[in-house]
Amino acid sequence: MGKIITISNQKGGVGKTTTIINLGYALSLLEKKVLIIDLDPQGNATSGIGVRLNDSQPTIYEIMMTNLDIKSALIKRNNIDLIPANIHLSGATIELINEPNREYKLAKALDKIKDDYDYIFIDTPPSLGLLTINALAASDEVIIPVQCEFFALEGLSQLLKTIKKVQSSINNKLVLNGVILTMYDIRTNLSKEVYEEVKKYFEQKLYKTVIPRNVSIAESSSHGISVIEYEPKSSGAISYMNLAKEFLQQVSIEV
Ligand SMILES: Nc1ncnc2c1ncn2[C@@H]1O[C@H](COP(=O)(O)OP(=O)(O)OP(=O)(O)O)[C@@H](O)[C@H]1O
Ligand SMILES: [Mg+2]
């Protein structure tokens, strides 16, 4: 049975989308069947894997707001499948407010497709609003990318509180898969200090593999491909391959 994993952090620009695209691609190279759900109105996961939407292509917005079958929105690209998003999704938060079961729209849609994949990753916007709640409600696990910077842990208590709230009231099977440090700079003491600080807080939940700050990663997303395709020998590509191997060894325990 497929495992559904949300990648979330309400801080913007910490590497959520980059991690979805590259971890997803790395896992597909390891023979896993991967689906990416773009649940961010910015549509960065969609454009980041090189998909340009035309007007007739259904997106996750239509899937959540109507009874349209999720398979009608499926886009296949190389080894990875995608349910795309675009700016229309920004209306969903308001349109869903008075709907019954508004937190479960995504979970319901994914039920029909869950068993077709090994892993389904959900990319969330930088907020803890209804879209992120839908993602957490639909998921078995959550991964938190944390950018290596001075206030790395700032705001995380709010995210953990949200996860706990979802666990107790909406989805009690949800567990924390792990925390991934992104944009790690081996030349700075700050990165080492942040690693130690996050390690103290999350202990064995922190992935040993860190994702370095690497220009090939940034360039690859503007080309609409993973860094593994773009520059397979780069430190970014090697790290995401290592992350995928560590991910497959990960055993989930509760937050
Ligand atoms: N390890 C890295 N090295 C260099 N650049 C990176 C790295 N990871 C991400 N980036 C770049 O940083 C920017 C932000 O990354 P990304 O879009 O993945 O963050 P995000 O958390 O999804 O942002 P948002 O909250 O807006 O959705 C992008 O331009 C991306 O290419
Ligand atoms: Mg993003």
mmCIF file of N, CA, C and O and ligand atoms in Angstrom, residues 11-18 20 38 40 42-45 123-126, ligand 2:
data_model
loop_
_atom_site.group_PDB
_atom_site.id
_atom_site.type_symbol
_atom_site.label_atom_id
_atom_site.label_comp_id
_atom_site.label_asym_id
_atom_site.label_seq_id
_atom_site.Cartn_x
_atom_site.Cartn_y
_atom_site.Cartn_z
ATOM 1 N N LYS A 11 7.645 28.243 6.852
ATOM 2 C CA LYS A 11 8.646 29.216 6.408
ATOM 3 C C LYS A 11 8.839 29.074 4.905
ATOM 4 O O LYS A 11 8.954 27.950 4.403
ATOM 5 N N GLY A 12 8.900 30.183 4.209
ATOM 6 C CA GLY A 12 9.070 30.133 2.751
ATOM 7 C C GLY A 12 10.516 29.883 2.361
ATOM 8 O O GLY A 12 11.442 30.242 3.096
ATOM 9 N N GLY A 13 10.690 29.240 1.218
ATOM 10 C CA GLY A 13 12.023 29.123 0.627
ATOM 11 C C GLY A 13 13.013 28.250 1.360
ATOM 12 O O GLY A 13 14.223 28.444 1.246
ATOM 13 N N VAL A 14 12.529 27.264 2.114
ATOM 14 C CA VAL A 14 13.457 26.416 2.874
ATOM 15 C C VAL A 14 13.859 25.148 2.113
ATOM 16 O O VAL A 14 14.666 24.355 2.598
ATOM 17 N N GLY A 15 13.264 24.945 0.937
ATOM 18 C CA GLY A 15 13.640 23.767 0.138
ATOM 19 C C GLY A 15 12.586 22.669 0.107
ATOM 20 O O GLY A 15 12.892 21.519 -0.221
ATOM 21 N N LYS A 16 11.332 23.015 0.401
ATOM 22 C CA LYS A 16 10.250 22.007 0.354
ATOM 23 C C LYS A 16 10.125 21.435 -1.061
ATOM 24 O O LYS A 16 10.196 20.225 -1.282
ATOM 25 N N THR A 17 9.899 22.342 -2.023
ATOM 26 C CA THR A 17 9.642 21.906 -3.399
ATOM 27 C C THR A 17 10.870 21.217 -3.993
ATOM 28 O O THR A 17 10.756 20.172 -4.654
ATOM 29 N N THR A 18 12.038 21.785 -3.741
ATOM 30 C CA THR A 18 13.290 21.209 -4.244
ATOM 31 C C THR A 18 13.466 19.785 -3.711
ATOM 32 O O THR A 18 13.899 18.883 -4.441
ATOM 33 N N ILE A 20 11.028 17.734 -2.664
ATOM 34 C CA ILE A 20 10.021 16.870 -3.293
ATOM 35 C C ILE A 20 10.505 16.395 -4.663
ATOM 36 O O ILE A 20 10.469 15.202 -4.982
ATOM 37 N N ASP A 38 1.125 18.532 -6.260
ATOM 38 C CA ASP A 38 1.427 19.943 -6.040
ATOM 39 C C ASP A 38 0.219 20.567 -5.348
ATOM 40 O O ASP A 38 -0.851 20.689 -5.944
ATOM 41 N N ASP A 40 0.384 23.614 -3.825
ATOM 42 C CA ASP A 40 0.783 25.000 -3.589
ATOM 43 C C ASP A 40 0.325 25.839 -4.784
ATOM 44 O O ASP A 40 0.687 25.520 -5.922
ATOM 45 N N GLN A 42 1.410 28.400 -5.885
ATOM 46 C CA GLN A 42 2.570 28.900 -6.649
ATOM 47 C C GLN A 42 2.924 27.954 -7.801
ATOM 48 O O GLN A 42 3.591 28.355 -8.750
ATOM 49 N N GLY A 43 2.511 26.672 -7.675
ATOM 50 C CA GLY A 43 2.756 25.702 -8.742
ATOM 51 C C GLY A 43 4.228 25.428 -9.009
ATOM 52 O O GLY A 43 4.618 25.040 -10.104
ATOM 53 N N ASN A 44 5.065 25.567 -7.990
ATOM 54 C CA ASN A 44 6.512 25.394 -8.216
ATOM 55 C C ASN A 44 6.912 23.951 -8.485
ATOM 56 O O ASN A 44 7.857 23.700 -9.233
ATOM 57 N N ALA A 45 6.213 23.002 -7.865
ATOM 58 C CA ALA A 45 6.553 21.594 -8.141
ATOM 59 C C ALA A 45 6.176 21.264 -9.586
ATOM 60 O O ALA A 45 6.860 20.509 -10.271
ATOM 61 N N ASP A 123 3.422 18.510 -1.851
ATOM 62 C CA ASP A 123 4.141 19.777 -1.668
ATOM 63 C C ASP A 123 3.167 20.830 -1.165
ATOM 64 O O ASP A 123 2.115 21.052 -1.774
ATOM 65 N N THR A 124 3.504 21.471 -0.057
ATOM 66 C CA THR A 124 2.572 22.420 0.571
ATOM 67 C C THR A 124 3.081 23.861 0.460
ATOM 68 O O THR A 124 4.275 24.099 0.319
ATOM 69 N N PRO A 125 2.140 24.813 0.555
ATOM 70 C CA PRO A 125 2.551 26.223 0.511
ATOM 71 C C PRO A 125 3.193 26.641 1.841
ATOM 72 O O PRO A 125 3.063 25.928 2.850
ATOM 73 N N PRO A 126 3.857 27.789 1.856
ATOM 74 C CA PRO A 126 4.453 28.263 3.111
ATOM 75 C C PRO A 126 3.407 28.870 4.050
ATOM 76 O O PRO A 126 3.412 30.062 4.327
HETATM 77 MG MG MG B 2 7.624 25.387 -2.572
#
